[in-house]
Amino acid sequence: MTPSVTRWPVAVLGATGAVGQAFIRLLDAHPWFDLVEVAASERSAGKSYRDAAKWLEGTMPAGVASLVVKHCTPEEISAPIVFSALDSGVAGEVEPAFARAGRMVLSNAKNYRMDADVPLVIPEVNGDHLALLDVQRANRGWTGGIVTNANCATTVMAAALAPLHEAFTVTKVFATTMQAVSGAGYPGVPSLDILGNVIPFINDEEPKIETELVKLLGRFDGTTVQYADIVTSAHANRVPVEHGHTVCMSVAFARKPTPEEALEALRNWTGTDAVRGLPSAPEPSLIIRDEPDRPQPRRDVNRGRGMATTVGRVRADHLFDLRLVAMSHNVVRGAAGGSILNAELLAKTGQLARYLAP
Ligand code: NAP
């Protein structure tokens, strides 16, 4: 299949929020996907998108401004591909309703990420896990499906650790995150709580990091994902940065690499072949910086149009084997852009056409 000849109508659920708006920006003039519908809560439904959304960055694409915001139901939404930026409080019921109704749901919510038959995918890292959709369809009898992307801090970690795990087998990770305020959505963290401050707690974040990482770096055996044998300890912090989650990691390996060997593995890594050339795929997806003071969100967050992960400070560690710092854009790479890349990979490999055939 040549994906570029098929244009797919798509909808965004939760279109008024921080991630929903990123979807709208990234889908504007997308070569394969046409944004035809937007949906949000009862508060927004029935209004024009222009009136319902408090637009956060740049100019609202003209095509979406006049769309009428719909309710998040498969009866109101007709698009076969549904990007979900829904709050987890509602995603649990809404997303399976769409999958049952034959739609392909690309979800950012936490609800189904760890279900055994739901792909949790960063395309370059574990694009092959998308084949779990066959298991999901057999198990649940859905004519559509749900594909998830990971928590935004876990996405940073998995992107940086995947090449090292492949080459040297990661066994332990001690991670401290510094997470941007946009990770809390809009309006998010009150300004008096975060300006000039660090908050050493993000609800439910540490368990998500500790569980999702082993699924992302796990091996799909054709039926299930065999989780990677990695123990992770995470400290999650909210910091006064607009966009970009930074993660400092100390890592232990089954085969201890020197920093030079680790850098070589990171530099040579290309990830899942099929991802290369996709419209949203950054080239390269990993950027390795040698300067002692990088990565930095202010300087590196928009690399690869917000889809690249920047890694630096790769050095020996006194506690484990190696230390490093990784950073990527939480709303783009860690959410909307990651979902769109998942959909592009499904399109390229013919899975969209196969699942959504009438
Ligand atoms: P947000 O800014 O709070 O937006 C939430 C969206 O959900 C809004 O469009 C809201 O619509 C809609 N919504 C809320 N209650 C609803 C209901 N009962 N029925 C239908 N729609 C409803 O949150 P966000 O940051 O965009 O996050 C969206 C999802 O992505 C969450 O599951 C979050 O955990 C996940 N995520 C976020 C990030 C990030 O960096 N922000 C990264 C990865 C994953 P109204 O405007 O009408 O209320």
XYZ file of C-alpha atoms and ligand atoms in Angstrom:
406
model
C 0.000 0.000 0.000
C 1.202 3.512 -0.717
C -0.221 5.365 2.266
C 0.014 8.783 0.682
C -2.686 7.920 -1.853
C -5.231 7.231 0.914
C -6.351 10.249 2.912
C -8.040 9.367 6.168
C -10.693 11.510 7.875
C -9.800 11.891 11.557
C -11.410 13.302 14.706
C -9.871 14.656 17.924
C -11.579 13.916 21.256
C -10.664 16.317 24.068
C -9.846 18.791 21.304
C -10.042 21.883 23.522
C -7.312 20.832 26.013
C -3.528 21.190 25.888
C -2.960 17.903 24.047
C -6.072 18.345 21.886
C -4.731 21.681 20.653
C -1.368 20.110 19.856
C -3.210 17.513 17.748
C -4.939 20.314 15.861
C -1.658 22.138 15.201
C 0.130 18.977 14.077
C -2.749 17.741 11.898
C -2.988 21.066 10.056
C -1.951 20.288 6.456
C -1.036 16.699 7.372
C -0.308 14.780 4.152
C -2.388 11.689 5.073
C -4.970 12.784 7.672
C -7.822 15.292 7.326
C -9.172 16.688 10.591
C -12.932 16.695 10.058
C -14.398 16.566 13.590
C -13.582 17.802 17.085
C -15.243 16.792 20.347
C -14.960 17.701 24.018
C -17.106 17.847 27.154
C -20.693 18.929 27.641
C -19.299 22.398 28.463
C -17.941 22.803 24.937
C -20.322 20.738 22.789
C -22.514 22.738 20.439
C -20.145 25.751 20.376
C -17.871 26.619 17.495
C -14.318 25.461 18.208
C -13.245 29.137 18.108
C -15.579 29.892 21.034
C -15.028 26.665 22.972
C -11.215 26.574 23.052
C -8.896 29.007 24.756
C -6.186 28.729 22.084
C -2.751 28.483 23.689
C -0.022 28.741 21.030
C 0.288 30.483 17.660
C -2.700 30.906 15.382
C -5.690 28.588 15.412
C -5.845 26.828 12.023
C -8.652 28.453 10.003
C -10.207 25.124 9.054
C -10.910 24.124 12.644
C -12.152 27.471 14.012
C -15.624 27.093 12.520
C -16.069 23.366 13.285
C -18.844 22.753 15.789
C -17.593 20.856 18.852
C -19.387 17.520 19.158
C -20.030 15.163 22.047
C -17.527 12.327 22.460
C -19.786 9.556 21.196
C -19.407 7.267 18.173
C -22.967 8.212 17.210
C -21.960 11.872 16.720
C -18.450 11.291 15.373
C -18.124 9.524 12.036
C -14.341 9.590 11.398
C -12.745 6.110 11.317
C -9.585 7.349 13.094
C -10.002 8.988 16.475
C -7.173 10.733 18.300
C -8.022 10.853 21.995
C -6.732 13.638 24.248
C -9.335 12.840 26.861
C -8.943 13.122 30.551
C -8.526 9.672 32.114
C -11.752 10.213 34.063
C -13.737 9.849 30.848
C -11.384 7.932 28.523
C -12.158 4.654 30.312
C -15.709 4.561 28.948
C -15.443 6.671 25.827
C -12.463 5.023 24.101
C -13.807 1.429 24.106
C -17.173 2.710 22.856
C -15.364 3.985 19.756
C -13.340 0.761 19.375
C -16.543 -1.302 19.602
C -18.038 0.926 16.920
C -15.213 0.030 14.523
C -12.947 3.040 15.012
C -9.193 3.062 15.539
C -8.519 5.008 18.741
C -5.053 6.486 19.315
C -5.120 7.255 23.026
C -3.064 9.450 25.342
C -4.903 8.445 28.492
C -3.501 6.055 31.073
C -6.562 3.777 31.288
C -5.660 0.968 28.839
C -1.878 1.306 28.525
C -1.070 -1.686 30.683
C -3.828 -4.031 29.413
C -2.122 -7.127 28.019
C -3.818 -6.863 24.628
C -3.385 -3.107 24.140
C -0.303 -1.856 22.289
C 1.716 0.742 24.231
C 3.950 2.114 21.526
C 6.745 4.540 20.746
C 7.131 3.741 17.049
C 10.937 3.843 16.852
C 11.274 1.764 20.034
C 8.631 -0.947 19.743
C 6.616 -0.377 16.571
C 6.263 -4.162 16.220
C 3.975 -4.179 19.306
C 1.219 -2.731 17.094
C 0.586 -6.318 15.982
C -1.053 -6.804 19.423
C -4.121 -5.305 17.749
C -4.830 -8.752 16.272
C -4.857 -10.240 19.796
C -7.043 -7.370 21.035
C -9.555 -7.878 18.275
C -9.729 -11.630 18.930
C -10.068 -11.134 22.708
C -12.608 -8.344 22.739
C -14.567 -8.863 19.547
C -14.082 -5.203 18.634
C -14.132 -4.217 14.995
C -11.922 -1.231 15.788
C -9.131 -0.983 18.349
C -7.187 1.016 20.911
C -3.502 1.903 20.597
C -1.889 3.898 23.397
C 1.183 6.016 23.794
C 3.073 6.197 27.041
C 3.136 8.694 29.876
C 5.191 11.684 28.752
C 8.079 11.191 31.220
C 8.284 7.461 30.429
C 8.474 8.359 26.738
C 11.652 10.375 27.341
C 13.218 7.528 29.285
C 12.297 4.734 26.877
C 13.571 6.660 23.860
C 16.969 7.165 25.507
C 17.225 3.703 27.045
C 16.079 1.632 24.037
C 19.461 1.665 22.235
C 21.285 0.904 25.495
C 18.895 -1.895 26.401
C 19.292 -3.424 22.952
C 23.104 -3.346 23.204
C 23.837 -3.944 26.914
C 20.548 -5.049 28.632
C 19.376 -2.523 31.203
C 18.674 -4.055 34.634
C 18.075 -1.055 36.957
C 17.134 2.578 36.491
C 17.123 5.310 39.113
C 15.342 8.317 37.593
C 14.598 11.870 38.685
C 12.243 13.814 36.463
C 11.866 17.578 36.015
C 8.497 17.905 34.325
C 7.072 20.939 32.564
C 3.846 22.621 33.644
C 2.141 21.870 30.314
C 2.210 18.220 31.382
C -0.614 19.068 33.766
C -2.880 20.257 30.936
C -4.684 23.605 30.859
C -5.051 25.580 33.143
C -2.939 23.055 35.042
C -0.821 23.949 38.066
C -1.772 27.285 39.755
C 0.908 29.929 39.098
C 1.416 30.635 42.810
C 2.261 26.976 43.346
C 4.865 26.700 40.592
C 6.521 30.098 39.959
C 9.946 30.097 41.618
C 9.225 26.641 42.973
C 9.688 22.876 42.556
C 6.903 20.494 43.545
C 8.306 17.046 44.448
C 5.092 15.191 43.643
C 2.996 14.504 40.553
C -0.044 12.418 41.234
C 0.258 8.838 39.917
C 3.393 9.658 37.861
C 5.974 7.442 39.560
C 3.936 4.207 39.283
C 3.260 4.968 35.603
C 6.977 5.378 34.901
C 7.879 2.248 36.830
C 5.345 0.024 35.037
C 5.154 1.431 31.511
C 8.916 1.348 30.890
C 9.118 -2.443 31.112
C 6.269 -2.889 28.654
C 7.775 -0.424 26.159
C 11.170 -2.131 26.318
C 9.605 -5.600 26.389
C 9.609 -8.167 23.574
C 6.459 -9.027 21.624
C 6.423 -12.800 21.060
C 3.474 -12.814 18.666
C 0.904 -13.212 21.438
C 2.017 -11.196 24.448
C 4.602 -8.631 25.449
C 7.293 -10.213 27.632
C 8.182 -7.377 29.967
C 11.799 -6.273 30.181
C 13.451 -7.371 33.413
C 14.192 -3.849 34.673
C 13.653 -2.439 38.157
C 12.962 1.292 38.140
C 12.865 3.814 40.953
C 11.403 7.172 39.928
C 11.207 10.573 41.623
C 8.762 12.840 39.756
C 9.011 16.623 40.134
C 7.056 19.501 38.606
C 9.296 22.438 37.670
C 8.600 25.925 36.289
C 9.344 25.056 32.652
C 6.695 25.565 29.953
C 7.339 22.524 27.736
C 9.838 19.646 27.932
C 10.319 16.904 30.475
C 13.932 16.326 31.529
C 14.948 13.036 33.165
C 18.260 12.363 34.939
C 18.989 8.639 35.061
C 21.515 6.312 36.683
C 21.452 2.973 34.898
C 22.781 -0.533 35.608
C 23.363 -3.100 32.853
C 23.863 -6.844 32.498
C 26.941 -6.025 30.372
C 28.496 -2.792 31.626
C 29.422 -0.426 28.773
C 32.008 2.308 28.964
C 30.571 5.789 28.363
C 32.200 5.699 24.905
C 30.498 2.384 24.050
C 27.172 3.747 25.295
C 27.571 6.890 23.194
C 28.360 4.798 20.144
C 25.218 2.703 20.679
C 23.117 5.856 21.088
C 24.632 7.529 18.015
C 24.268 4.484 15.777
C 20.721 3.662 16.785
C 18.083 4.120 14.122
C 15.114 2.271 15.643
C 12.259 0.526 13.819
C 13.018 0.653 10.075
C 9.420 1.250 8.986
C 9.289 4.545 10.908
C 11.907 6.242 8.755
C 10.376 8.666 6.272
C 6.976 8.871 7.985
C 5.617 12.445 7.868
C 6.017 13.022 11.634
C 9.206 10.997 12.136
C 12.170 13.130 13.203
C 15.494 12.425 11.554
C 17.352 11.595 13.722
C 14.939 10.669 16.500
C 17.781 10.775 19.057
C 20.099 13.764 19.218
C 23.262 13.260 21.257
C 24.873 16.383 22.696
C 28.480 16.471 23.884
C 28.330 19.810 25.748
C 28.325 19.412 29.526
C 25.217 21.594 29.932
C 22.771 19.958 27.515
C 19.976 18.985 27.024
C 18.008 22.038 28.102
C 14.275 22.478 27.482
C 14.635 26.101 26.386
C 17.216 25.231 23.738
C 16.355 21.688 22.696
C 12.626 21.123 23.159
C 11.631 21.878 19.570
C 14.328 19.762 17.894
C 12.853 17.593 15.153
C 9.672 19.734 15.316
C 9.267 18.644 18.933
C 9.567 14.937 18.047
C 13.289 14.350 18.760
C 14.694 13.244 22.114
C 17.910 14.963 23.170
C 20.397 12.993 25.269
C 23.525 14.263 26.986
C 25.844 13.983 29.983
C 26.579 10.304 29.311
C 29.187 9.438 31.919
C 30.240 6.844 34.473
C 28.141 6.446 37.613
C 29.352 5.611 41.131
C 26.066 4.036 42.165
C 25.249 1.994 39.045
C 27.120 1.874 35.705
C 26.215 5.002 33.726
C 24.526 8.363 34.165
C 22.733 10.364 31.476
C 20.149 13.086 30.956
C 17.330 12.951 28.388
C 14.654 15.453 27.405
C 11.765 15.725 24.951
C 8.625 17.751 24.337
C 5.912 16.344 26.572
C 2.936 17.611 24.575
C 4.358 16.778 21.125
C 6.645 13.727 21.410
C 5.048 12.624 24.693
C 1.449 12.999 23.547
C -0.123 14.292 20.306
C 2.878 13.832 18.000
C 3.489 10.342 19.386
C -0.131 9.349 18.656
C 0.037 10.734 15.131
C 3.268 8.822 14.495
C 1.567 5.638 15.724
C -1.265 6.243 13.248
C 1.208 6.917 10.440
C 2.977 3.632 11.153
C -0.381 1.809 11.147
C -1.118 3.451 7.784
C 2.264 2.605 6.267
C 2.146 -1.031 7.331
C -1.358 -1.431 5.930
C -2.901 -2.051 9.355
C -5.281 0.928 9.133
C -6.627 -0.275 5.824
C -6.944 -3.827 7.165
C -8.681 -2.895 10.431
C -10.912 -0.174 9.092
C -12.025 -1.880 5.892
C -15.823 -1.754 5.691
P -6.587 19.119 29.577
O -5.851 20.303 29.045
O -7.180 19.192 30.931
O -7.755 18.733 28.518
C -8.737 17.762 28.804
C -9.693 17.606 27.622
O -10.675 16.593 27.992
C -10.479 18.874 27.275
O -10.687 18.942 25.877
C -11.825 18.654 27.978
O -12.914 19.327 27.331
C -11.986 17.147 27.795
N -12.908 16.592 28.789
C -12.855 16.733 30.138
N -13.917 16.118 30.712
C -14.636 15.581 29.681
C -15.852 14.845 29.616
N -16.546 14.514 30.720
N -16.304 14.444 28.395
C -15.618 14.759 27.261
N -14.469 15.483 27.257
C -13.995 15.888 28.461
O -5.646 17.834 29.601
P -4.395 17.462 28.636
O -3.126 17.853 29.271
O -4.699 17.921 27.249
O -4.400 15.875 28.724
C -5.285 15.059 27.960
C -4.916 13.599 28.163
O -3.589 13.381 27.691
C -4.917 13.147 29.645
O -5.374 11.819 29.715
C -3.440 13.259 30.029
O -3.102 12.419 31.096
C -2.767 12.824 28.734
N -1.405 13.295 28.520
C -1.077 14.607 28.662
C 0.227 15.035 28.416
C 0.639 16.478 28.560
O 1.867 16.754 28.415
N -0.273 17.442 28.831
C 1.180 14.120 28.011
C 0.818 12.771 27.861
C -0.469 12.392 28.106
P -13.547 20.733 27.862
O -12.624 21.824 27.398
O -14.861 20.779 27.181
O -13.633 20.647 29.351
